[in-house]
Amino acid sequence: AQSVTQLDSQVPVFEEAPVELRCNYSSSVSVYLFWYVQYPNQGLQLLLKYLSGSTLVKGINGFEAEFNKSQTSFHLRKPSVHISDTAEYFCAVEDSGYSTLTFGKGTMLLVSP
Amino acid sequence: DAGVIQSPRHEVTEMGQEVTLRCKPISGHNSLFWYRQTMMRGLELLIYFNNNVPIDDSGMPEDRFSAKMPNASFSTLKIQPSEPRDSAVYFCASSFAGPGNTIYFGEGSWLTVV
């Protein structure tokens, strides 16, 4: 079974600072990778996904992620965060042949003024 | 377009009672998923339906949990009898079946068993 590791459970950052949320996955085959965001008391919303092609993927709200096959990583970045980016961020990998997602434990991004 | 619709949004029930959570997937989607979210275990896949047929229920915790999808527009997750350790947020999600397709989540059903 595939697994996803999000190395940081919480990332505090000041408004307008850059941020990187780390994600590593375990897989010996080609994978599809996703980042979802969960705002307080809401469901999960897709930020971006990597299927193939360019390793740099751009998503909504100014976020981007880079797929690194050799390091089995898919880190999420934003050059300048806003208070409204405060939320929990989940990295996920699609299980081969199933179309289901295995999620990491999540990283809480806390943006303060 | 309406997203995935779940009900109830919040439920508080006593231990031993039956709980039924309901889900209406996005129209046209043929895959449906039930996930459970807790602080300790994060997001866990409970069961996955494709074209109304359960494909993988290996995540269902035990016999107290059951899920049905009688038609393409409705699914239920039932817990009988409920226990305090079942307290969690239960998410329903749907998608078009196929590799790499986006899975869309509902707002969740927040269950508290006292």
CSV table of C-alpha atoms in Angstrom, one decimal:
chain,number,residue,atom,x,y,z
A,1,ALA,CA,0.0,0.0,0.0
A,2,GLN,CA,1.1,3.5,-0.7
A,3,SER,CA,1.8,6.0,2.0
A,4,VAL,CA,2.2,9.8,2.3
A,5,THR,CA,4.3,11.6,4.9
A,6,GLN,CA,3.7,15.2,5.7
A,7,LEU,CA,6.7,16.1,7.8
A,8,ASP,CA,5.2,19.1,9.6
A,9,SER,CA,2.0,19.0,11.5
A,10,GLN,CA,2.0,22.8,11.9
A,11,VAL,CA,3.7,25.6,10.1
A,12,PRO,CA,3.4,29.1,11.6
A,13,VAL,CA,4.3,31.9,9.2
A,14,PHE,CA,3.8,35.7,9.0
A,15,GLU,CA,1.6,37.3,6.4
A,16,GLU,CA,3.4,38.0,3.1
A,17,ALA,CA,6.2,35.5,3.9
A,18,PRO,CA,6.9,32.6,1.6
A,19,VAL,CA,6.0,29.1,2.7
A,20,GLU,CA,6.8,25.5,1.8
A,21,LEU,CA,4.7,22.5,3.0
A,22,ARG,CA,6.6,19.2,2.6
A,23,CYS,CA,5.2,16.0,1.3
A,24,ASN,CA,6.9,12.7,0.6
A,25,TYR,CA,5.3,9.5,-0.7
A,26,SER,CA,6.2,5.9,-1.0
A,27,SER,CA,5.7,4.2,-4.3
A,28,SER,CA,7.6,2.1,-6.8
A,29,VAL,CA,5.4,2.9,-9.7
A,30,SER,CA,4.1,6.0,-11.4
A,31,VAL,CA,1.7,8.0,-9.3
A,32,TYR,CA,-0.7,10.8,-9.4
A,33,LEU,CA,-0.3,13.4,-6.6
A,34,PHE,CA,-2.7,15.9,-5.2
A,35,TRP,CA,-2.8,18.7,-2.7
A,36,TYR,CA,-6.1,19.5,-1.0
A,37,VAL,CA,-7.0,22.4,1.4
A,38,GLN,CA,-9.5,22.2,4.2
A,39,TYR,CA,-10.8,25.5,5.7
A,40,PRO,CA,-12.3,25.4,9.2
A,41,ASN,CA,-15.5,23.4,9.4
A,42,GLN,CA,-15.5,22.7,5.6
A,43,GLY,CA,-14.8,19.8,3.3
A,44,LEU,CA,-11.7,19.3,1.3
A,45,GLN,CA,-11.1,21.4,-1.9
A,46,LEU,CA,-8.5,20.5,-4.6
A,47,LEU,CA,-5.6,22.9,-4.8
A,48,LEU,CA,-3.6,21.2,-7.6
A,49,LYS,CA,-2.6,17.9,-8.9
A,50,TYR,CA,0.2,16.3,-10.8
A,51,LEU,CA,-0.6,13.7,-13.5
A,52,SER,CA,2.3,13.9,-16.0
A,53,GLY,CA,4.3,16.4,-17.9
A,54,SER,CA,5.9,19.5,-16.3
A,55,THR,CA,7.1,18.8,-12.8
A,56,LEU,CA,6.0,22.3,-11.7
A,57,VAL,CA,2.3,22.4,-11.2
A,58,LYS,CA,0.3,25.6,-10.6
A,59,GLY,CA,-2.9,25.6,-8.6
A,60,ILE,CA,-5.5,27.9,-7.3
A,61,ASN,CA,-4.9,30.8,-4.9
A,62,GLY,CA,-1.3,31.3,-6.0
A,63,PHE,CA,0.0,27.9,-4.8
A,64,GLU,CA,2.3,25.7,-6.8
A,65,ALA,CA,4.0,22.3,-6.2
A,66,GLU,CA,7.0,20.5,-7.7
A,67,PHE,CA,7.1,16.8,-8.3
A,68,ASN,CA,10.5,15.3,-7.7
A,69,LYS,CA,10.6,11.6,-8.7
A,70,SER,CA,14.1,10.9,-7.4
A,71,GLN,CA,13.3,12.3,-4.0
A,72,THR,CA,9.7,11.0,-4.1
A,73,SER,CA,8.5,14.4,-3.0
A,74,PHE,CA,5.7,16.8,-3.9
A,75,HIS,CA,6.3,20.0,-1.9
A,76,LEU,CA,3.7,22.8,-1.9
A,77,ARG,CA,4.9,26.4,-2.1
A,78,LYS,CA,3.5,29.9,-2.1
A,79,PRO,CA,5.7,33.0,-2.4
A,80,SER,CA,3.6,35.2,-0.3
A,81,VAL,CA,0.9,34.0,2.0
A,82,HIS,CA,-2.3,35.8,3.2
A,83,ILE,CA,-4.2,35.5,6.5
A,84,SER,CA,-6.9,33.8,4.4
A,85,ASP,CA,-4.5,30.9,3.6
A,86,THR,CA,-4.8,29.7,7.2
A,87,ALA,CA,-6.1,26.2,6.8
A,88,GLU,CA,-5.1,22.5,6.9
A,89,TYR,CA,-3.4,21.2,3.8
A,90,PHE,CA,-3.4,17.6,2.8
A,91,CYS,CA,-1.1,15.8,0.4
A,92,ALA,CA,-2.5,12.7,-1.3
A,93,VAL,CA,-1.5,9.9,-3.7
A,94,GLU,CA,-3.8,8.0,-5.9
A,95,ASP,CA,-3.7,4.3,-5.4
A,96,SER,CA,-2.7,2.6,-8.6
A,97,GLY,CA,-5.6,1.1,-10.4
A,98,TYR,CA,-8.2,2.2,-7.9
A,99,SER,CA,-8.9,5.9,-8.3
A,100,THR,CA,-9.0,6.3,-4.5
A,101,LEU,CA,-6.7,8.6,-2.6
A,102,THR,CA,-4.4,7.9,0.4
A,103,PHE,CA,-3.9,11.1,2.4
A,104,GLY,CA,-1.1,12.3,4.6
A,105,LYS,CA,-1.9,13.4,8.2
A,106,GLY,CA,-2.2,17.1,7.1
A,107,THR,CA,-0.2,20.3,7.8
A,108,MET,CA,-1.9,23.1,9.6
A,109,LEU,CA,-0.7,26.4,8.1
A,110,LEU,CA,-1.1,29.3,10.6
A,111,VAL,CA,-0.7,32.7,9.1
A,112,SER,CA,-0.4,35.6,11.5
A,113,PRO,CA,-0.3,39.4,10.9
B,1,ASP,CA,-23.8,23.2,-9.9
B,2,ALA,CA,-24.6,21.6,-6.6
B,3,GLY,CA,-21.6,19.8,-5.0
B,4,VAL,CA,-21.7,16.7,-2.9
B,5,ILE,CA,-24.5,17.1,-0.4
B,6,GLN,CA,-24.3,15.4,3.0
B,7,SER,CA,-26.8,15.2,5.8
B,8,PRO,CA,-27.0,15.7,8.7
B,9,ARG,CA,-24.2,18.3,9.1
B,10,HIS,CA,-24.1,17.7,12.8
B,11,GLU,CA,-25.3,14.8,14.9
B,12,VAL,CA,-25.1,14.1,18.6
B,13,THR,CA,-26.3,10.7,19.7
B,14,GLU,CA,-26.1,8.4,22.7
B,15,MET,CA,-24.0,5.3,22.7
B,16,GLY,CA,-25.9,2.3,21.4
B,17,GLN,CA,-28.1,4.3,19.1
B,18,GLU,CA,-28.2,3.8,15.3
B,19,VAL,CA,-26.7,6.6,13.2
B,20,THR,CA,-27.5,7.0,9.5
B,21,LEU,CA,-25.4,9.5,7.4
B,22,ARG,CA,-26.6,10.4,3.9
B,23,CYS,CA,-25.0,11.5,0.8
B,24,LYS,CA,-26.0,12.8,-2.6
B,25,PRO,CA,-23.1,12.7,-5.1
B,26,ILE,CA,-22.5,15.2,-7.9
B,27,SER,CA,-24.9,14.3,-10.8
B,28,GLY,CA,-23.1,12.2,-13.4
B,29,HIS,CA,-20.3,11.0,-11.1
B,30,ASN,CA,-20.0,7.2,-11.0
B,31,SER,CA,-17.6,6.8,-8.1
B,32,LEU,CA,-18.5,7.5,-4.5
B,33,PHE,CA,-16.3,7.4,-1.4
B,34,TRP,CA,-16.8,7.5,2.3
B,35,TYR,CA,-13.9,8.9,4.4
B,36,ARG,CA,-13.6,9.4,8.1
B,37,GLN,CA,-11.5,12.1,9.7
B,38,THR,CA,-10.2,12.0,13.3
B,39,MET,CA,-7.4,13.8,15.0
B,40,MET,CA,-5.6,10.5,15.8
B,41,ARG,CA,-5.9,8.8,12.4
B,42,GLY,CA,-6.4,11.6,9.9
B,43,LEU,CA,-8.4,10.8,6.8
B,44,GLU,CA,-9.2,7.2,6.2
B,45,LEU,CA,-11.1,5.7,3.3
B,46,LEU,CA,-13.9,3.6,4.6
B,47,ILE,CA,-15.5,2.3,1.4
B,48,TYR,CA,-15.5,3.0,-2.3
B,49,PHE,CA,-18.4,2.4,-4.8
B,50,ASN,CA,-18.1,2.3,-8.6
B,51,ASN,CA,-21.4,2.4,-10.5
B,52,ASN,CA,-23.2,1.7,-7.2
B,53,VAL,CA,-21.2,-1.4,-6.5
B,54,PRO,CA,-18.9,-1.6,-3.5
B,55,ILE,CA,-15.4,-2.1,-4.8
B,56,ASP,CA,-13.3,-1.8,-1.7
B,57,ASP,CA,-14.7,-1.9,1.9
B,58,SER,CA,-11.5,-2.9,3.6
B,59,GLY,CA,-11.5,0.3,5.5
B,60,MET,CA,-14.8,-0.3,7.2
B,61,PRO,CA,-13.9,-0.7,10.9
B,62,GLU,CA,-16.1,-3.5,11.9
B,63,ASP,CA,-19.5,-5.1,11.4
B,64,ARG,CA,-21.2,-2.2,13.2
B,65,PHE,CA,-20.6,-0.1,10.0
B,66,SER,CA,-22.5,-0.7,6.8
B,67,ALA,CA,-22.8,1.3,3.6
B,68,LYS,CA,-25.3,1.2,0.7
B,69,MET,CA,-25.7,2.8,-2.6
B,70,PRO,CA,-29.2,1.9,-3.9
B,71,ASN,CA,-28.9,4.2,-6.9
B,72,ALA,CA,-26.5,6.6,-8.6
B,73,SER,CA,-27.8,9.6,-6.6
B,74,PHE,CA,-27.9,8.4,-3.0
B,75,SER,CA,-25.7,6.6,-0.5
B,76,THR,CA,-25.9,5.9,3.2
B,77,LEU,CA,-23.4,5.0,5.9
B,78,LYS,CA,-24.9,3.4,8.9
B,79,ILE,CA,-23.4,2.7,12.3
B,80,GLN,CA,-25.3,0.3,14.6
B,81,PRO,CA,-24.8,0.4,17.5
B,82,SER,CA,-22.8,3.6,17.8
B,83,GLU,CA,-19.9,3.9,20.3
B,84,PRO,CA,-18.0,7.0,21.5
B,85,ARG,CA,-14.9,6.0,19.5
B,86,ASP,CA,-17.0,6.5,16.3
B,87,SER,CA,-17.0,10.3,17.0
B,88,ALA,CA,-15.5,11.8,13.9
B,89,VAL,CA,-16.2,13.8,10.8
B,90,TYR,CA,-17.5,11.6,8.0
B,91,PHE,CA,-17.0,12.8,4.5
B,92,CYS,CA,-18.7,11.7,1.3
B,93,ALA,CA,-16.9,12.3,-2.0
B,94,SER,CA,-17.6,11.6,-5.6
B,95,SER,CA,-15.8,11.6,-9.0
B,96,PHE,CA,-15.9,10.4,-12.5
B,97,ALA,CA,-14.1,7.0,-12.3
B,98,GLY,CA,-10.7,7.0,-13.9
B,99,PRO,CA,-7.0,7.6,-13.0
B,100,GLY,CA,-6.2,11.2,-12.0
B,101,ASN,CA,-9.7,12.5,-11.9
B,102,THR,CA,-10.6,15.0,-9.2
B,103,ILE,CA,-12.5,13.7,-6.2
B,104,TYR,CA,-15.0,16.3,-4.9
B,105,PHE,CA,-15.8,16.3,-1.2
B,106,GLY,CA,-18.9,17.2,0.7
B,107,GLU,CA,-18.9,19.5,3.8
B,108,GLY,CA,-18.9,16.5,6.1
B,109,SER,CA,-21.2,15.1,8.8
B,110,TRP,CA,-19.8,15.8,12.3
B,111,LEU,CA,-20.8,12.9,14.6
B,112,THR,CA,-20.5,13.0,18.3
B,113,VAL,CA,-21.4,9.8,20.3
B,114,VAL,CA,-21.8,10.4,24.0
